Short mmCIF file of C-alpha atoms in Angstrom, two decimals:
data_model
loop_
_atom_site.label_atom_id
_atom_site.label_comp_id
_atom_site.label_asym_id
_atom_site.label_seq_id
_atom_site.Cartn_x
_atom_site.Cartn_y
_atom_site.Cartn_z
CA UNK A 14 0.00 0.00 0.00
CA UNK A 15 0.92 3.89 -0.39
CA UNK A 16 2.68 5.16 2.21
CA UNK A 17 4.52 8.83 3.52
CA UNK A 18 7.40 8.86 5.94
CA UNK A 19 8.77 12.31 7.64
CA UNK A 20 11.92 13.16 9.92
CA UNK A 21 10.54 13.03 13.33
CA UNK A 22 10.41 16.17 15.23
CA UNK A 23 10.16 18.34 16.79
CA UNK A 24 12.62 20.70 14.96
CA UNK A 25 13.84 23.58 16.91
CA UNK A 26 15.55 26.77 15.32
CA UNK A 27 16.40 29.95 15.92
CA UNK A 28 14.53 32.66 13.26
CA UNK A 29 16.60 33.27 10.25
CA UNK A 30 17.64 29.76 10.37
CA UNK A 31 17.63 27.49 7.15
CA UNK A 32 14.72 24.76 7.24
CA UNK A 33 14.53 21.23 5.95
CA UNK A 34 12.00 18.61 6.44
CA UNK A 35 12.19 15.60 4.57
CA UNK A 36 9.60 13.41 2.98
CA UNK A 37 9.35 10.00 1.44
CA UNK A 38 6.83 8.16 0.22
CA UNK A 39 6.39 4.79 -1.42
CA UNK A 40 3.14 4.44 -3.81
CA UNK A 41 2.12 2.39 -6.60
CA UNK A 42 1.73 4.47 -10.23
CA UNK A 43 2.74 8.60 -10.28
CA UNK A 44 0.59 10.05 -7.18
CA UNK A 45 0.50 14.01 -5.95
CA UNK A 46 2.40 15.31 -3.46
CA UNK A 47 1.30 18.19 -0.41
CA UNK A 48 2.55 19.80 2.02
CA UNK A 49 -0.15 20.80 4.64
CA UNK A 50 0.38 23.16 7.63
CA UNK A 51 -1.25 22.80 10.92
CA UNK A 52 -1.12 26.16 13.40
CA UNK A 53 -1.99 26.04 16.49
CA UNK A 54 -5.21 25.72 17.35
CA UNK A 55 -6.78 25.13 14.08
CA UNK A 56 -7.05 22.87 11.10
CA UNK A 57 -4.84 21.79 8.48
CA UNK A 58 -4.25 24.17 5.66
CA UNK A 59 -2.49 23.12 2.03
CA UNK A 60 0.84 24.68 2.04
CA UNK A 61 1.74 23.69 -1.25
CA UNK A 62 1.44 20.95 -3.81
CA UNK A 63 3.20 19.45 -6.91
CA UNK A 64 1.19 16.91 -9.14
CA UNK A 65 4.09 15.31 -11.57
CA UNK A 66 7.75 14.63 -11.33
CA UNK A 67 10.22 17.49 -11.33
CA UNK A 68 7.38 20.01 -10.52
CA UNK A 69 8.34 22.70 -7.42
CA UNK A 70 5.87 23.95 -5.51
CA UNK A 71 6.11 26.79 -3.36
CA UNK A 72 4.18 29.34 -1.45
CA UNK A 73 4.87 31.90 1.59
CA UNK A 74 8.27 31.23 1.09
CA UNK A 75 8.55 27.36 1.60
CA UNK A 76 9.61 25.23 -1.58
CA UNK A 77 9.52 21.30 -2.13
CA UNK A 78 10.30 19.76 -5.34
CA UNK A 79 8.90 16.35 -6.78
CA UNK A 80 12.12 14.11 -7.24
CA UNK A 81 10.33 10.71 -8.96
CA UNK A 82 13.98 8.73 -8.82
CA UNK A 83 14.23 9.24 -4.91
CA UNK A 84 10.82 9.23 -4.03
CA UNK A 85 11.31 12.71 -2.27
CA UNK A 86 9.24 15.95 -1.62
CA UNK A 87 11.32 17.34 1.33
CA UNK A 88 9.68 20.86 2.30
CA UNK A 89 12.70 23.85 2.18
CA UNK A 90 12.64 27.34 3.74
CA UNK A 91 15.35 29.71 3.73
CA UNK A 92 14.84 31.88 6.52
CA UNK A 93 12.06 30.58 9.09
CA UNK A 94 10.65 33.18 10.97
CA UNK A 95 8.42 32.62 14.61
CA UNK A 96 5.09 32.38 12.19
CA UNK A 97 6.63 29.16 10.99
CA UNK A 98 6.43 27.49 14.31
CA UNK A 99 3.96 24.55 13.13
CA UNK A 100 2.91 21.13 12.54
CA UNK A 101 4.03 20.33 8.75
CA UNK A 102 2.38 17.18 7.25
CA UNK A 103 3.48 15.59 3.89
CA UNK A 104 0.86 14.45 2.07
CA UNK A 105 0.09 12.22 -1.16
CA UNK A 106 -3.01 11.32 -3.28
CA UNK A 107 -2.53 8.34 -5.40
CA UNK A 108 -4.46 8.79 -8.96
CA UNK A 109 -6.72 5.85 -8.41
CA UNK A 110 -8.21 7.40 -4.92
CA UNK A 111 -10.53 9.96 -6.09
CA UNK A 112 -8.75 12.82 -4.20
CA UNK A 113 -8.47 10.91 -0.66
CA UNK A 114 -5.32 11.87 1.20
CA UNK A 115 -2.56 9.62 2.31
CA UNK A 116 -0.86 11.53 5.43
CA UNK A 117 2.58 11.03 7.46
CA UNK A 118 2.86 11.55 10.86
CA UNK A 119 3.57 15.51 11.02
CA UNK A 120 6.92 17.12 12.01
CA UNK A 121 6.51 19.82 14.80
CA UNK A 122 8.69 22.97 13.55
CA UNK A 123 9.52 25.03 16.63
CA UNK A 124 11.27 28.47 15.82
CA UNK A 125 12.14 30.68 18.66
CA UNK A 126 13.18 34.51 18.45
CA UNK B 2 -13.53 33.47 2.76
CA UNK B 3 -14.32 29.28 2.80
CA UNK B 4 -15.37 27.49 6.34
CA UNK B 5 -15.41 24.37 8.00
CA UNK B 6 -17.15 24.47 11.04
CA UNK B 7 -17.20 21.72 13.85
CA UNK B 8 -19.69 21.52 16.59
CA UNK B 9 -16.90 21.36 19.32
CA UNK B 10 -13.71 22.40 20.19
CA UNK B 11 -13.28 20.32 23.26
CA UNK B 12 -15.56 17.16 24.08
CA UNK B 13 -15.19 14.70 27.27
CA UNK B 14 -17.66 11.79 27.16
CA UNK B 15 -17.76 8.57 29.46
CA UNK B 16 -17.70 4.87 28.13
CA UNK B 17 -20.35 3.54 26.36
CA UNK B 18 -21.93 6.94 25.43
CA UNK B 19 -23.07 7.48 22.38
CA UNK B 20 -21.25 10.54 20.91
CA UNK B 21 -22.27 13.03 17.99
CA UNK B 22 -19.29 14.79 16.04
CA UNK B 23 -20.79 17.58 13.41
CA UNK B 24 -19.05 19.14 10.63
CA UNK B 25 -20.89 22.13 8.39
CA UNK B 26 -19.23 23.33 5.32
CA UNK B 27 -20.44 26.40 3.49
CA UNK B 28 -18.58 26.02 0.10
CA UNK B 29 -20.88 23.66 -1.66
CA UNK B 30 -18.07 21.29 -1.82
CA UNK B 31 -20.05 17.17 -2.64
CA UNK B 32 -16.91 15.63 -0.89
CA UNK B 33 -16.35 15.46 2.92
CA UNK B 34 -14.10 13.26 5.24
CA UNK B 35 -13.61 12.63 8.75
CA UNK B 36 -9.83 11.80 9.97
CA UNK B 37 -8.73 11.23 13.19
CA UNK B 38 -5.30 12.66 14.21
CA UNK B 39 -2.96 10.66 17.34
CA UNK B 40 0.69 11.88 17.54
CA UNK B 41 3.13 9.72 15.89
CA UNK B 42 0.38 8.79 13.44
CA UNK B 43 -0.41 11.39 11.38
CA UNK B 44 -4.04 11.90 9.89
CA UNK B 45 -5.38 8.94 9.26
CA UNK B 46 -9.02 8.32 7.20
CA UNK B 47 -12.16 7.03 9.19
CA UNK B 48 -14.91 7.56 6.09
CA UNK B 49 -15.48 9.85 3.13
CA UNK B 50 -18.66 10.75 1.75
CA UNK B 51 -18.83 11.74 -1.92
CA UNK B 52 -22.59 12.82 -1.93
CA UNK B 53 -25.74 13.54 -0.01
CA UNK B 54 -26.44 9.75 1.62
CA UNK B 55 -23.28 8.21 0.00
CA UNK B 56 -20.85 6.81 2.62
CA UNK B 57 -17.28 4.78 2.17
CA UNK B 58 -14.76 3.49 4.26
CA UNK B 59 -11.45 5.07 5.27
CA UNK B 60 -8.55 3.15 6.28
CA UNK B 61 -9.84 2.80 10.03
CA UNK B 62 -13.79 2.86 10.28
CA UNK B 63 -14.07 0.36 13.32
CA UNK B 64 -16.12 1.44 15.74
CA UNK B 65 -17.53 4.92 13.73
CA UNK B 66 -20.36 5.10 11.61
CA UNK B 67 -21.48 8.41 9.84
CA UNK B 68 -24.61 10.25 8.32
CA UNK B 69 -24.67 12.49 5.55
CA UNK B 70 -28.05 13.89 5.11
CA UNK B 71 -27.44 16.94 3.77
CA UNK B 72 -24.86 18.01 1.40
CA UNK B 73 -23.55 20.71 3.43
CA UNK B 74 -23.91 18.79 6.83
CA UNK B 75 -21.21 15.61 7.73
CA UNK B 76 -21.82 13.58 10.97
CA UNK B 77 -19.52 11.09 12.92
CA UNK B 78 -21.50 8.67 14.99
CA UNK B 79 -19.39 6.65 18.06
CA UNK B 80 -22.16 4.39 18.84
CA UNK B 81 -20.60 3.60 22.10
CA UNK B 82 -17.54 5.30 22.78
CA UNK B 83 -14.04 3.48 24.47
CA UNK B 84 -11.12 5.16 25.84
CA UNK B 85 -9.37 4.30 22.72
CA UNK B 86 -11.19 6.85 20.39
CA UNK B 87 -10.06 9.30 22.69
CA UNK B 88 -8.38 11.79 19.80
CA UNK B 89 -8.72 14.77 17.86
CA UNK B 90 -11.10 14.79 15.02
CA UNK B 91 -10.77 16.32 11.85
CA UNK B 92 -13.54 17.15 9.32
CA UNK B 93 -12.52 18.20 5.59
CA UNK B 94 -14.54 19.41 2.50
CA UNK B 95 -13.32 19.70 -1.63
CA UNK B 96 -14.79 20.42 -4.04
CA UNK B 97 -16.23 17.09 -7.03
CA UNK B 98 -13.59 14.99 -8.33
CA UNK B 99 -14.12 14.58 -12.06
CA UNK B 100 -11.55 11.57 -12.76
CA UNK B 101 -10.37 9.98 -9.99
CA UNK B 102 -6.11 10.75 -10.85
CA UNK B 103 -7.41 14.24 -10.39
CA UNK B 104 -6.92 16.38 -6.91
CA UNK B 105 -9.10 19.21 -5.56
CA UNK B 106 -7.81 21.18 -2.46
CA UNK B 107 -9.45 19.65 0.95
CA UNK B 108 -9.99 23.08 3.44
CA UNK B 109 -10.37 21.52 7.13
CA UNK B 110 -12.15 22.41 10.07
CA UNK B 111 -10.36 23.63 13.33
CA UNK B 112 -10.97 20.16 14.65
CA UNK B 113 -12.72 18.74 18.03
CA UNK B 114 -10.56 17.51 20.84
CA UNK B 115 -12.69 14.44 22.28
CA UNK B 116 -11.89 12.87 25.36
CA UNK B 117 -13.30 9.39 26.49
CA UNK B 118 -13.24 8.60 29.84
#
């Protein structure tokens, strides 16, 4: 079955810092890959996305790039700032599941001043 | 500006109750889910609902059933709850899949924090 492995956190930074979470995943076929974020407090909101190989995805400053040959969509942010401090889940959606969501397990990102 | 809405932040129930989870949506979206979310494990998939009275199975429906009576309305039934289902529940809404290799955005709902004692 499909499946989507992260780093364990949390991650703990200082703002300014250089970010890197990595994601694998292991799926039958060519599925899309997500990053979701989760504040705290609230729901899950899509951070970014990338639907075939070699696509980059980015958004607010956070990029992840679709590498087919090593199964990879590690999330990248250059300078993190206190904002970032989140849950980050990786995400995939294989193209025979009508749009469900495969998730892993979330990597807490902890940036302090 | 797009809303999921869940009937409770926080929840504590006893064992053997029968609980009531509800999830409104106000973007007309025909999909909805209900995940559950334990650390270590991610989001994982109780059931999905595709239409008005059209139900499936996630990856761990054991022990949930759900209701979909309205399009905009999404309802997660523990018929007798166990200190196991103690969680946080998430509810999510997109918008029709047209071929199922495509992908529509899910928005989620700030989530309900239920406690089973």
């Amino acid at each position: 079955g499909n499946s989507v492995t992260q780093m364990e956190g949390p991650v703990t930074l200082s703002e300014e810092a250089f970010l890197t979470i990595n994601c694998t995943y292991t799926a039958t076929g060519y599925p899309s890959l997500f990053w979701y974020v989760q504040y705290p407090g609230e729901g899950l909101q899509l951070l970014l996305k990338a639907t075939k190989a070699d696509d980059k995805g980015s958004n607010k400053g956070f990029e992840a790039t679709y590498r087919k040959e090593t199964t990879s969509f590690h999330l990248e942010k250059g300078s993190v700032q206190v904002s970032d401090s989140a849950v980050y889940f990786c995400a995939l959606s294989d193209p025979d599941s009508w749009g469900k969501l495969q998730f892993g397990a979330g990597t807490q990102v902890v940036v302090t001043p | 500006d797009v809303k999921v809405t869940q009937s409770s932040r926080y929840l504590v129930k006893r064992t053997g109750e029968k609980v009531f989870l509800e999830c409104v949506q106000d973007m007309d979206h025909e999909n909805m889910f209900w995940y559950r979310q334990d650390p270590g494990l991610g989001l994982r998939l109780i059931y999905f609902s595709y239409d008005v009275k059209m139900k499936e199975k996630g990856d761990i429906p054991e022990g949930y059933s759900v209701s979909r009576e309205k399009k905009e309305r999404f309802s997660l039934i523990l018929e007798s709850a166990s200190t196991n289902q103690t969680s946080m529940y998430l509810c999510a809404s997109s918008s029709l899949i047209l071929r199922r290799e495509s992908y529509n955005e899910q928005f989620f709902g700030p989530g309900t924090r239920l406690t089973v004692l």
